[in-house]
Amino acid sequence: MNKAQAILNRKNEILKKAIDVDFLKYKQSDIAFDYEKMMEETGYPIEEAMRIQSSLGVGSTPMLELKNINSLIKKLSAEGFGARIFLKDEAGNLSGSFKARRAAISVYHAKKLGYKGVIAATSGNYGAAVAAMCAKLNLKCIIVQECFDSQGIYQPEIIEKARAIEAYGAEVVQCSVGPELFVVFLDLLDKTGYFNASLYSPYGIAGLETLGMECVDDIRRLTGKDPSAIVVTHAGGGNLTATARGAQKAGSNCKIIAASVNLHGLHMASDQDFNRKSFTTGHTGFGFPFAIYPDRSDVIYSAARALRYMDRYLLVKQGEVFYITEALAKLEGMERGPAGNTSLAAAFSLAQHMSEDEIIVVQETEYTSAGKHYNAQLSFAKNNGIEILIGDPRNEIAGTNIVFPAHPRDILAQDVDLNQLRLSYLRQQLKMHPNHSFTNEDLIYMAHECNESVEWIQNALIELKGVGHETT
Amino acid sequence: MLAIKGDWVLIEQLYLRADQRQSNIPSDTRQTDFHLRIKGFLVDEKCVVGDDCTIKTKTERIISGKLIDIMPNYEHSFGDYLVETAYIEHQLRNLLSEDSHE
């Protein structure tokens, strides 16, 4: 047996030592677990999360109306249409992104439990967030990131994140392309005895519920009404899940709309494709697989379960997000992103089809810098042979070209058929449990997972299996 | 290039050979070795780039690998001036200054 397999065989044992959640306590069957009970018993109450974050320089970020962008939306919309967009400036958190909310609670929890350090596997802003919180709470920190291809070429955005992590005093372990990063992560947890500051733990999600609540509270304070929709950049599912839960806890029934960059055709584990994408997160390469199968993460049961909360799922192209990133800088004086602006690009399109009385919240920004800036990404893309074109973004082919919209009216977010996503979720369950007889408990669980009725699940299973299924 | 004890250096570890990689990954990736790169302070008295050495990392792990850089710095940038995107500002300002719906 090789080294990787030997470590993977000890996965559950290693993860159990590295996080104090007894996940299996919530297991109901091979399919189902009690998600709400897990969140209730292991997360943090939202008021406590807010107190912890406030003491760590996290949260209570500005909510800004994008007045010039909203004027533009009005000009592009039919009479009576053109919802107003408000943007939650999460770049104001320590470390420069909303990920600080997740990190604050995870690292606080690790400290409380007496761990000497924490480890997180992330190529994104979460690494800088965990490093910053560890700096404040005097814990050691290792961030494991996928960073360079087999030619030794680094993605510029990930170099910047490594720089920020190191600036906050943490250690960075950089990996070449491939899912074996998870083996390295387990190996490090095992050897150091550090805490697993997973993006997908109940602590991380509890920490981010404060963002959903603030979004609703801010809009009520500023406008006297509730937002109609919150648009959330979607990748691993935590951002969407937690925002939705926080908004619900604020008593809002606003729509929760996911947005991802469409990277159709690029394989996330491909060495050759690695440096052909201009977005390292917030894209379909994470958004689809994590919606369909959330438990692919680094905990036994993921607390991030996006399909439960998604009312719509919109896709935008790389060129559309870059255009809106430029618009945000030039019209609103905000140099942010780019990945965090995925939801803004989707909202820009969405707003034109909503009433002028309605309000859309775009719930995050992220700091920009060398490497992250879209000029850096576009220059890198050009050096890798990707064409930069101006035209109809619907003609963009990820990995081949980036198409900037010729006119802002050409920014047209595309709807994902959520029923197809739900069917994919069920197909995944059938694939993993081919001989399983679904109990009523399983059906209820899958109905919650898909935000659908038990009857819909029953019919879908019949359709997928081609024959009637048995229940016990 | 010679590093001496205490220098801040970058090492590379061959973590998995191509033939040790997981079977369920794309074929192009499966043909490559899986490497790690880690920074730390050189523990050995001296080492030449390309040779094996031992370092102490920020979390005080003692690890070994091939020395690939001494005093590694950051060279990422804000990229080049992009003529392709120069139209956006002008276009947005013009649209905003128009009086009515398009």
Coordinates of C-alpha atoms in Angstrom, one line a residue:
Chain A
M1 CA 0.0 0.0 0.0
N2 CA 1.4 3.4 -0.9
K3 CA 1.8 6.3 1.5
A4 CA -1.3 8.1 0.3
Q5 CA -3.6 5.1 0.7
A6 CA -2.2 4.4 4.2
I7 CA -3.1 7.9 5.3
L8 CA -6.5 7.9 3.6
N9 CA -7.4 4.7 5.3
R10 CA -7.0 6.5 8.6
K11 CA -9.1 9.5 7.5
N12 CA -11.8 9.2 10.1
E13 CA -9.4 8.6 13.0
I14 CA -7.3 11.6 12.0
L15 CA -10.3 13.9 11.5
K16 CA -11.9 12.9 14.8
K17 CA -8.8 14.0 16.7
A18 CA -8.6 17.2 14.8
I19 CA -12.1 18.5 15.3
D20 CA -14.3 17.9 18.4
V21 CA -17.6 17.3 16.6
D22 CA -18.8 13.7 17.1
F23 CA -20.4 13.6 13.6
L24 CA -21.5 10.0 13.8
K25 CA -23.8 10.9 16.7
Y26 CA -26.0 12.6 14.1
K27 CA -26.1 9.6 11.7
Q28 CA -29.6 8.3 11.0
S29 CA -28.8 5.9 8.2
D30 CA -26.2 5.4 5.4
I31 CA -27.9 8.3 3.7
A32 CA -29.3 10.5 6.3
F33 CA -28.0 12.5 9.3
D34 CA -29.7 15.1 11.5
Y35 CA -28.3 18.3 10.1
E36 CA -30.3 20.8 12.2
K37 CA -29.4 18.9 15.4
M38 CA -25.8 19.0 14.5
M39 CA -25.9 22.7 13.8
E40 CA -27.8 23.4 17.0
E41 CA -25.5 21.3 19.3
T42 CA -22.1 22.1 17.8
G43 CA -22.3 25.6 16.2
Y44 CA -22.4 28.9 18.0
P45 CA -25.5 30.9 18.7
I46 CA -25.5 33.9 16.4
E47 CA -25.3 36.4 19.2
E48 CA -22.3 34.7 20.6
A49 CA -20.7 34.5 17.2
M50 CA -21.2 38.3 16.8
R51 CA -19.6 39.0 20.2
I52 CA -16.6 36.9 19.3
Q53 CA -16.2 38.5 15.9
S54 CA -16.6 42.0 17.3
S55 CA -13.7 41.3 19.7
L56 CA -11.5 40.1 16.7
G57 CA -12.1 43.0 14.3
V58 CA -14.6 41.1 12.2
G59 CA -18.1 41.9 11.1
S60 CA -20.3 45.0 11.2
T61 CA -19.0 46.0 7.7
P62 CA -20.5 48.9 5.7
M63 CA -23.5 48.3 3.5
L64 CA -23.3 50.6 0.4
E65 CA -25.8 51.5 -2.2
L66 CA -24.2 51.3 -5.6
K67 CA -25.9 54.5 -6.8
N68 CA -24.1 54.9 -10.1
I69 CA -24.4 51.3 -11.0
N70 CA -28.0 51.5 -10.0
S71 CA -28.5 54.5 -12.3
L72 CA -27.0 52.4 -15.1
I73 CA -29.3 49.5 -14.3
K74 CA -32.3 51.9 -14.5
K75 CA -31.2 53.1 -17.9
L76 CA -31.0 49.5 -19.2
S77 CA -34.3 48.4 -17.7
A78 CA -37.8 48.7 -19.0
E79 CA -40.2 51.2 -17.3
G80 CA -40.8 50.3 -13.7
F81 CA -38.0 47.8 -13.6
G82 CA -34.5 48.1 -12.2
A83 CA -34.0 46.9 -8.6
R84 CA -31.5 48.7 -6.5
I85 CA -28.3 46.9 -5.5
F86 CA -26.6 47.3 -2.1
L87 CA -23.2 45.9 -1.6
K88 CA -21.9 44.5 1.7
D89 CA -18.3 45.7 1.8
E90 CA -16.7 42.6 3.5
A91 CA -13.2 43.7 2.4
G92 CA -13.4 45.7 5.6
N93 CA -12.9 42.6 7.8
L94 CA -9.5 41.8 9.1
S95 CA -7.6 39.9 6.3
G96 CA -9.9 41.5 3.7
S97 CA -12.8 39.2 3.0
F98 CA -15.9 37.6 4.5
K99 CA -13.9 34.5 5.2
A100 CA -12.7 36.2 8.4
R101 CA -16.2 35.5 9.9
R102 CA -15.7 31.8 9.4
A103 CA -12.1 31.9 10.6
A104 CA -12.9 33.9 13.7
I105 CA -15.2 31.3 15.1
S106 CA -13.1 28.3 14.1
V107 CA -9.9 29.7 15.5
Y108 CA -11.6 30.9 18.6
H109 CA -13.0 27.4 19.1
A110 CA -9.6 25.8 18.6
K111 CA -8.1 28.2 21.2
K112 CA -10.9 27.4 23.6
L113 CA -10.3 23.7 23.3
G114 CA -6.6 24.1 24.0
Y115 CA -5.2 23.2 20.5
K116 CA -1.7 24.7 19.9
G117 CA -2.4 25.4 16.2
V118 CA -4.8 25.0 13.4
I119 CA -4.6 23.8 9.8
A120 CA -6.8 24.7 6.9
A121 CA -6.8 23.4 3.3
T122 CA -7.6 26.3 1.0
S123 CA -6.3 28.2 -1.9
G124 CA -8.6 31.1 -1.2
N125 CA -9.0 34.1 1.1
Y126 CA -9.8 31.7 3.9
G127 CA -6.1 31.0 4.3
A128 CA -5.3 34.6 5.0
A129 CA -8.4 34.8 7.3
V130 CA -7.3 31.8 9.4
A131 CA -3.7 33.1 9.5
A132 CA -4.9 36.6 10.7
M133 CA -7.1 35.1 13.4
C134 CA -4.3 32.8 14.6
A135 CA -2.0 35.9 14.8
K136 CA -4.6 37.6 17.1
L137 CA -5.2 34.5 19.2
N138 CA -1.5 33.4 19.3
L139 CA -2.0 30.0 17.7
K140 CA 0.3 28.3 15.2
C141 CA -1.1 28.0 11.7
I142 CA -0.5 26.0 8.6
I143 CA -2.3 26.6 5.3
V144 CA -2.2 24.0 2.6
Q145 CA -2.9 25.3 -0.8
E146 CA -3.0 24.0 -4.4
C147 CA -0.7 26.5 -6.1
F148 CA 1.5 25.5 -9.1
D149 CA 1.3 23.2 -12.1
S150 CA 3.8 20.5 -13.1
Q151 CA 5.8 23.2 -14.9
G152 CA 6.2 25.0 -11.6
I153 CA 4.0 27.9 -12.9
Y154 CA 2.0 29.5 -10.1
Q155 CA -1.5 31.0 -10.3
P156 CA -0.9 34.7 -9.5
E157 CA -3.9 35.0 -7.3
I158 CA -2.7 32.1 -5.1
I159 CA 0.8 33.6 -4.9
E160 CA -0.9 36.7 -3.4
K161 CA -2.8 34.6 -0.9
A162 CA 0.3 32.9 0.1
R163 CA 2.0 36.2 0.6
A164 CA -0.9 37.4 2.8
I165 CA -0.8 34.2 4.8
E166 CA 2.9 34.6 5.4
A167 CA 2.4 38.3 6.2
Y168 CA 0.2 37.1 9.1
G169 CA 3.0 34.8 10.3
A170 CA 1.6 31.4 9.2
E171 CA 3.3 28.6 7.4
V172 CA 2.2 27.8 3.8
V173 CA 2.5 24.3 2.3
Q174 CA 2.1 24.7 -1.4
C175 CA 1.0 21.7 -3.6
S176 CA 1.1 20.9 -7.2
V177 CA -2.2 20.2 -8.9
G178 CA -4.4 17.4 -7.7
P179 CA -6.8 16.1 -5.0
E180 CA -3.9 14.5 -3.1
L181 CA -3.7 17.9 -1.3
F182 CA -6.2 16.2 1.0
V183 CA -3.7 13.5 1.8
V184 CA -1.1 16.2 2.7
F185 CA -3.7 17.9 4.9
L186 CA -4.5 14.7 6.8
D187 CA -0.8 13.9 7.1
L188 CA -0.1 17.4 8.7
L189 CA -3.1 17.1 11.0
D190 CA -1.8 13.7 12.1
K191 CA 1.8 14.8 12.7
T192 CA 1.0 18.1 14.4
G193 CA -2.1 17.4 16.4
Y194 CA -3.5 20.7 15.3
F195 CA -7.2 21.7 14.9
N196 CA -8.9 21.2 11.6
A197 CA -10.2 24.7 10.8
S198 CA -12.4 23.3 8.1
L199 CA -14.4 25.6 5.9
Y200 CA -17.2 23.1 6.3
S201 CA -17.4 22.7 10.0
P202 CA -20.5 23.9 12.0
Y203 CA -18.2 26.5 13.5
G204 CA -17.3 28.0 10.2
I205 CA -20.9 28.1 9.1
A206 CA -22.1 29.5 12.4
G207 CA -19.5 32.2 12.0
L208 CA -20.9 33.3 8.7
E209 CA -24.6 33.3 9.7
T210 CA -23.8 36.7 11.1
L211 CA -23.3 38.0 7.6
G212 CA -26.8 36.9 6.5
M213 CA -28.3 38.5 9.5
E214 CA -26.4 41.8 9.0
C215 CA -27.5 41.9 5.4
V216 CA -31.1 41.9 6.4
D217 CA -30.7 44.2 9.4
D218 CA -28.6 46.8 7.4
I219 CA -31.2 47.0 4.6
R220 CA -34.0 47.4 7.1
R221 CA -32.1 50.2 8.8
L222 CA -31.2 51.9 5.6
T223 CA -34.5 51.5 3.7
G224 CA -37.1 50.4 6.2
K225 CA -37.8 47.3 4.2
D226 CA -36.5 43.8 3.6
P227 CA -34.3 42.9 0.7
S228 CA -36.1 40.8 -2.0
A229 CA -33.0 38.8 -2.8
I230 CA -29.5 38.2 -1.5
V231 CA -27.1 37.1 -4.3
V232 CA -24.2 34.9 -3.0
T233 CA -21.1 33.9 -4.9
H234 CA -21.2 30.1 -4.6
A235 CA -18.4 27.6 -4.5
G236 CA -18.2 25.1 -1.7
G237 CA -21.6 26.0 -0.4
G238 CA -20.7 27.6 3.0
N239 CA -21.2 31.2 1.9
L240 CA -24.7 30.4 0.6
T241 CA -25.8 28.1 3.4
A242 CA -24.7 30.5 6.2
T243 CA -26.1 33.6 4.5
A244 CA -29.4 31.9 4.1
R245 CA -29.5 30.7 7.7
G246 CA -28.6 34.1 9.0
A247 CA -31.2 35.8 6.9
Q248 CA -33.8 33.3 8.2
K249 CA -32.7 34.0 11.7
A250 CA -33.3 37.7 11.0
G251 CA -36.9 36.8 10.1
S252 CA -36.5 37.5 6.4
N253 CA -37.9 35.3 3.6
C254 CA -35.9 36.9 0.9
K255 CA -34.8 34.8 -2.0
I256 CA -31.3 33.3 -1.8
I257 CA -29.7 33.4 -5.2
A258 CA -26.4 31.6 -6.0
A259 CA -24.0 32.8 -8.6
S260 CA -20.9 31.2 -10.0
V261 CA -18.5 31.8 -12.8
N262 CA -19.1 29.4 -15.6
L263 CA -16.0 27.3 -16.2
H264 CA -17.7 24.6 -18.1
G265 CA -15.2 22.4 -19.9
L266 CA -12.2 22.9 -17.5
H267 CA -11.4 20.0 -15.2
M268 CA -10.5 21.2 -11.7
A269 CA -8.1 18.4 -11.1
S270 CA -6.4 18.7 -14.5
D271 CA -2.8 19.9 -14.4
Q272 CA -3.1 21.4 -17.9
D273 CA -6.3 23.2 -17.1
F274 CA -5.1 24.6 -13.8
N275 CA -3.6 27.8 -15.2
R276 CA -6.2 28.2 -18.0
K277 CA -8.8 29.6 -15.7
S278 CA -8.9 33.2 -14.4
F279 CA -10.9 32.5 -11.3
T280 CA -9.6 30.3 -8.5
T281 CA -12.9 30.1 -6.7
G282 CA -16.6 31.1 -7.0
H283 CA -16.9 29.0 -10.1
T284 CA -18.8 26.0 -11.3
G285 CA -15.8 23.7 -10.8
F286 CA -16.7 23.8 -7.1
G287 CA -20.3 25.1 -7.3
F288 CA -21.8 22.1 -9.0
P289 CA -20.0 19.2 -7.3
F290 CA -20.4 20.7 -3.8
A291 CA -24.1 21.3 -4.4
I292 CA -24.6 17.8 -5.7
Y293 CA -22.5 16.1 -3.0
P294 CA -21.6 18.4 -0.1
D295 CA -19.9 15.7 1.9
R296 CA -16.9 15.6 -0.4
S297 CA -15.2 18.0 2.0
D298 CA -12.7 17.6 4.9
V299 CA -15.2 16.8 7.6
I300 CA -17.5 13.7 7.9
Y301 CA -20.7 15.7 7.5
S302 CA -20.4 19.1 5.9
A303 CA -22.3 22.0 7.5
A304 CA -22.4 23.7 4.1
R305 CA -25.4 22.3 2.2
A306 CA -26.2 24.8 -0.5
L307 CA -29.0 22.9 -2.3
R308 CA -31.1 23.2 0.8
Y309 CA -31.2 27.0 0.6
M310 CA -30.8 27.9 -3.1
D311 CA -33.8 29.5 -4.7
R312 CA -32.1 30.2 -8.0
Y313 CA -28.6 29.6 -9.4
L314 CA -27.2 32.0 -11.9
L315 CA -24.0 31.6 -14.0
V316 CA -21.9 34.4 -15.4
K317 CA -18.9 34.3 -17.6
Q318 CA -15.4 35.4 -16.7
G319 CA -15.5 38.4 -19.1
E320 CA -18.8 39.6 -17.5
V321 CA -17.3 39.5 -13.9
F322 CA -14.2 41.4 -15.1
Y323 CA -16.4 44.0 -16.8
I324 CA -18.4 44.6 -13.6
T325 CA -15.2 44.6 -11.6
E326 CA -14.0 47.5 -13.7
A327 CA -17.5 49.2 -13.4
L328 CA -17.3 48.9 -9.6
A329 CA -13.9 50.7 -9.6
K330 CA -14.7 53.3 -12.2
L331 CA -18.3 54.2 -11.1
E332 CA -18.3 53.5 -7.4
G333 CA -14.6 54.0 -6.4
M334 CA -14.3 50.5 -5.1
E335 CA -11.4 48.4 -6.2
R336 CA -12.4 44.9 -5.1
G337 CA -12.4 41.3 -6.2
P338 CA -12.5 39.9 -8.7
A339 CA -14.0 36.5 -7.5
G340 CA -16.2 38.3 -5.0
N341 CA -17.8 40.3 -7.8
T342 CA -19.3 37.2 -9.4
S343 CA -22.5 37.8 -7.4
L344 CA -22.4 41.5 -8.4
A345 CA -22.3 40.6 -12.1
A346 CA -25.3 38.2 -11.6
A347 CA -27.1 40.8 -9.6
F348 CA -26.5 43.4 -12.3
S349 CA -28.3 41.2 -14.8
L350 CA -31.0 40.1 -12.3
A351 CA -31.9 43.7 -11.2
Q352 CA -33.0 44.6 -14.7
H353 CA -35.9 42.1 -14.4
M354 CA -37.0 43.0 -10.9
S355 CA -39.2 45.9 -9.9
E356 CA -37.6 49.3 -9.2
D357 CA -39.1 49.0 -5.7
E358 CA -37.1 46.0 -4.9
I359 CA -33.7 45.7 -3.3
I360 CA -30.9 43.2 -4.0
V361 CA -28.1 42.6 -1.6
V362 CA -24.7 41.5 -3.0
Q363 CA -23.3 40.1 0.3
E364 CA -19.5 40.3 -0.2
T365 CA -16.5 42.0 -1.5
E366 CA -12.9 40.9 -1.2
Y367 CA -9.7 43.0 -1.1
T368 CA -7.8 43.2 -4.4
S369 CA -4.1 43.4 -4.9
A370 CA -1.2 42.3 -7.0
G371 CA -2.0 38.8 -8.4
K372 CA -5.7 39.1 -7.6
H373 CA -6.3 42.2 -9.6
Y374 CA -8.1 41.5 -12.9
N375 CA -5.2 43.1 -14.9
A376 CA -2.9 40.5 -13.3
Q377 CA -5.3 37.7 -14.2
L378 CA -5.9 38.9 -17.7
S379 CA -2.1 39.4 -18.4
F380 CA -1.5 35.9 -17.0
A381 CA -4.3 34.5 -19.3
K382 CA -2.9 36.2 -22.3
N383 CA 0.6 34.8 -21.6
N384 CA -1.1 31.3 -21.5
G385 CA -2.5 31.8 -24.9
I386 CA -6.1 32.8 -23.9
E387 CA -7.6 35.3 -26.2
I388 CA -9.2 38.5 -24.8
L389 CA -12.2 39.5 -27.0
I390 CA -15.0 42.0 -26.9
G391 CA -18.4 40.8 -28.0
D392 CA -21.1 38.5 -26.7
P393 CA -20.0 36.8 -23.5
R394 CA -22.2 33.8 -24.3
N395 CA -19.5 32.9 -26.8
E396 CA -16.9 32.7 -24.2
I397 CA -15.2 29.3 -24.0
A398 CA -13.4 28.8 -20.6
G399 CA -9.7 28.1 -21.2
T400 CA -9.8 29.4 -24.7
N401 CA -11.0 32.9 -24.5
I402 CA -12.4 35.6 -22.2
V403 CA -15.2 37.7 -23.8
F404 CA -15.8 41.1 -22.4
P405 CA -19.4 42.3 -23.1
A406 CA -19.5 44.9 -25.9
H407 CA -22.2 46.7 -24.0
P408 CA -23.4 46.2 -20.3
R409 CA -26.7 45.0 -21.6
D410 CA -24.8 42.0 -22.8
I411 CA -24.2 40.9 -19.2
L412 CA -26.9 38.2 -19.1
A413 CA -26.7 35.7 -16.2
Q414 CA -27.9 32.2 -17.2
D415 CA -30.2 30.2 -15.0
V416 CA -29.1 26.7 -13.9
D417 CA -32.1 24.3 -13.9
L418 CA -32.3 23.5 -10.2
N419 CA -34.4 20.4 -10.9
Q420 CA -31.4 19.0 -12.9
L421 CA -29.2 19.8 -10.0
R422 CA -31.6 17.9 -7.6
L423 CA -31.6 14.9 -9.9
S424 CA -27.8 14.9 -10.0
Y425 CA -27.9 15.0 -6.2
L426 CA -30.2 11.9 -6.2
R427 CA -28.0 10.2 -8.9
Q428 CA -25.0 10.6 -6.6
Q429 CA -26.9 9.0 -3.7
L430 CA -27.9 6.1 -5.9
K431 CA -24.4 5.7 -7.2
M432 CA -23.0 5.7 -3.6
H433 CA -25.7 3.4 -2.2
P434 CA -26.7 1.2 -5.1
N435 CA -28.5 -1.4 -3.0
H436 CA -30.0 0.8 -0.4
S437 CA -33.7 0.6 0.4
F438 CA -34.8 4.1 1.1
T439 CA -36.7 4.5 4.4
N440 CA -39.2 7.3 5.0
E441 CA -36.5 9.0 7.1
D442 CA -34.2 8.9 4.1
L443 CA -36.8 10.4 1.8
I444 CA -37.6 13.2 4.3
Y445 CA -33.8 13.8 4.6
M446 CA -33.4 14.0 0.8
A447 CA -36.4 16.2 0.5
H448 CA -34.7 18.7 2.9
E449 CA -31.4 18.3 1.1
C450 CA -33.1 19.2 -2.2
N451 CA -35.5 21.8 -0.8
E452 CA -38.3 19.8 -2.4
S453 CA -41.3 17.7 -1.2
V454 CA -41.1 14.0 -0.3
E455 CA -43.4 13.3 -3.2
W456 CA -41.0 15.0 -5.7
I457 CA -38.2 12.9 -4.4
Q458 CA -40.2 9.7 -4.7
N459 CA -41.2 10.5 -8.3
A460 CA -37.6 11.5 -9.2
L461 CA -36.2 8.3 -7.8
I462 CA -38.7 6.3 -9.8
E463 CA -37.6 8.2 -12.9
L464 CA -33.9 7.7 -12.2
K465 CA -34.1 4.1 -11.3
G466 CA -36.5 3.3 -14.2
V467 CA -38.6 1.2 -11.8
G468 CA -40.5 1.7 -8.6
H469 CA -38.2 1.8 -5.6
E470 CA -38.8 0.0 -2.3
T471 CA -39.3 1.8 0.9
T472 CA -39.2 0.0 4.2
Chain B
M1 CA 24.0 29.6 -5.2
L2 CA 24.9 28.8 -1.7
A3 CA 22.6 29.1 1.4
I4 CA 24.1 29.2 4.9
K5 CA 22.5 28.1 8.2
G6 CA 19.6 30.3 9.2
D7 CA 18.9 31.6 5.7
W8 CA 15.2 31.8 4.7
V9 CA 14.9 29.2 1.9
L10 CA 12.4 27.3 -0.3
I11 CA 12.5 23.6 -0.6
E12 CA 10.6 21.1 -2.8
Q13 CA 9.5 17.7 -1.7
L14 CA 8.5 14.9 -4.0
Y15 CA 5.5 13.8 -2.1
L16 CA 4.0 11.2 -4.5
R17 CA 5.6 9.8 -7.6
A18 CA 3.3 9.7 -10.7
D19 CA 2.8 5.9 -10.2
Q20 CA 1.6 6.5 -6.6
R21 CA -1.1 9.0 -7.5
Q22 CA -4.8 8.4 -7.1
S23 CA -6.4 6.5 -10.0
N24 CA -9.5 8.7 -10.2
I25 CA -7.7 11.9 -11.4
P26 CA -7.4 13.2 -15.0
S27 CA -4.8 11.4 -17.0
D28 CA -2.7 14.5 -17.6
T29 CA -2.4 15.0 -13.9
R30 CA -1.7 11.3 -13.2
Q31 CA 1.4 11.5 -15.4
T32 CA 3.0 14.1 -13.2
D33 CA 4.7 13.8 -9.8
F34 CA 3.0 15.5 -6.9
H35 CA 5.3 18.0 -5.2
L36 CA 5.2 20.2 -2.2
R37 CA 7.0 23.5 -1.7
I38 CA 7.6 24.8 1.8
K39 CA 9.7 27.7 3.2
G40 CA 11.8 27.7 6.3
F41 CA 15.1 28.5 7.9
L42 CA 18.1 26.3 6.8
V43 CA 19.2 24.0 9.5
D44 CA 22.2 22.6 7.7
E45 CA 25.5 24.5 7.9
K46 CA 25.3 25.2 4.1
C47 CA 23.6 23.9 1.0
V48 CA 23.7 24.6 -2.7
V49 CA 20.6 25.0 -4.7
G50 CA 19.6 21.7 -6.1
D51 CA 20.9 19.7 -3.2
D52 CA 18.9 18.1 -0.4
C53 CA 18.7 20.1 2.9
T54 CA 16.8 20.3 6.1
I55 CA 14.8 23.3 7.2
K56 CA 12.8 24.5 10.2
T57 CA 9.4 25.9 9.2
K58 CA 7.4 28.7 10.8
T59 CA 5.6 26.1 12.9
E60 CA 9.0 24.6 13.9
R61 CA 8.6 21.5 11.9
I62 CA 11.9 20.0 10.8
I63 CA 11.6 18.8 7.3
S64 CA 13.9 17.9 4.3
G65 CA 13.7 18.4 0.6
K66 CA 15.6 19.8 -2.4
L67 CA 16.7 23.4 -2.0
I68 CA 15.2 25.4 -4.9
D69 CA 15.4 29.1 -3.8
I70 CA 17.3 31.3 -1.3
M71 CA 15.6 34.3 0.2
P72 CA 12.5 33.7 -2.0
N73 CA 10.6 36.9 -2.8
Y74 CA 7.3 37.8 -4.3
E75 CA 7.2 38.9 -7.9
H76 CA 3.5 38.9 -8.7
S77 CA 2.2 42.1 -10.1
F78 CA -0.8 44.1 -11.2
G79 CA -0.3 42.8 -14.7
D80 CA 0.2 44.8 -17.9
Y81 CA -1.8 47.7 -19.2
L82 CA -4.7 46.2 -21.1
V83 CA -5.7 47.9 -24.3
E84 CA -8.7 45.5 -24.6
T85 CA -10.5 46.9 -21.5
A86 CA -9.8 50.6 -22.0
Y87 CA -13.3 51.1 -23.6
I88 CA -15.2 50.2 -20.5
E89 CA -14.7 53.4 -18.5
H90 CA -15.6 55.6 -21.5
Q91 CA -18.6 53.5 -22.3
L92 CA -19.9 53.6 -18.7
R93 CA -19.5 57.4 -18.3
N94 CA -21.2 58.0 -21.7
L95 CA -24.2 55.8 -20.7
L96 CA -24.6 57.5 -17.4
S97 CA -24.5 60.9 -18.9
E98 CA -27.3 60.1 -21.4
D99 CA -30.7 61.6 -20.4
S100 CA -33.1 58.8 -20.7
H101 CA -33.7 55.2 -21.3
E102 CA -31.8 53.7 -24.2

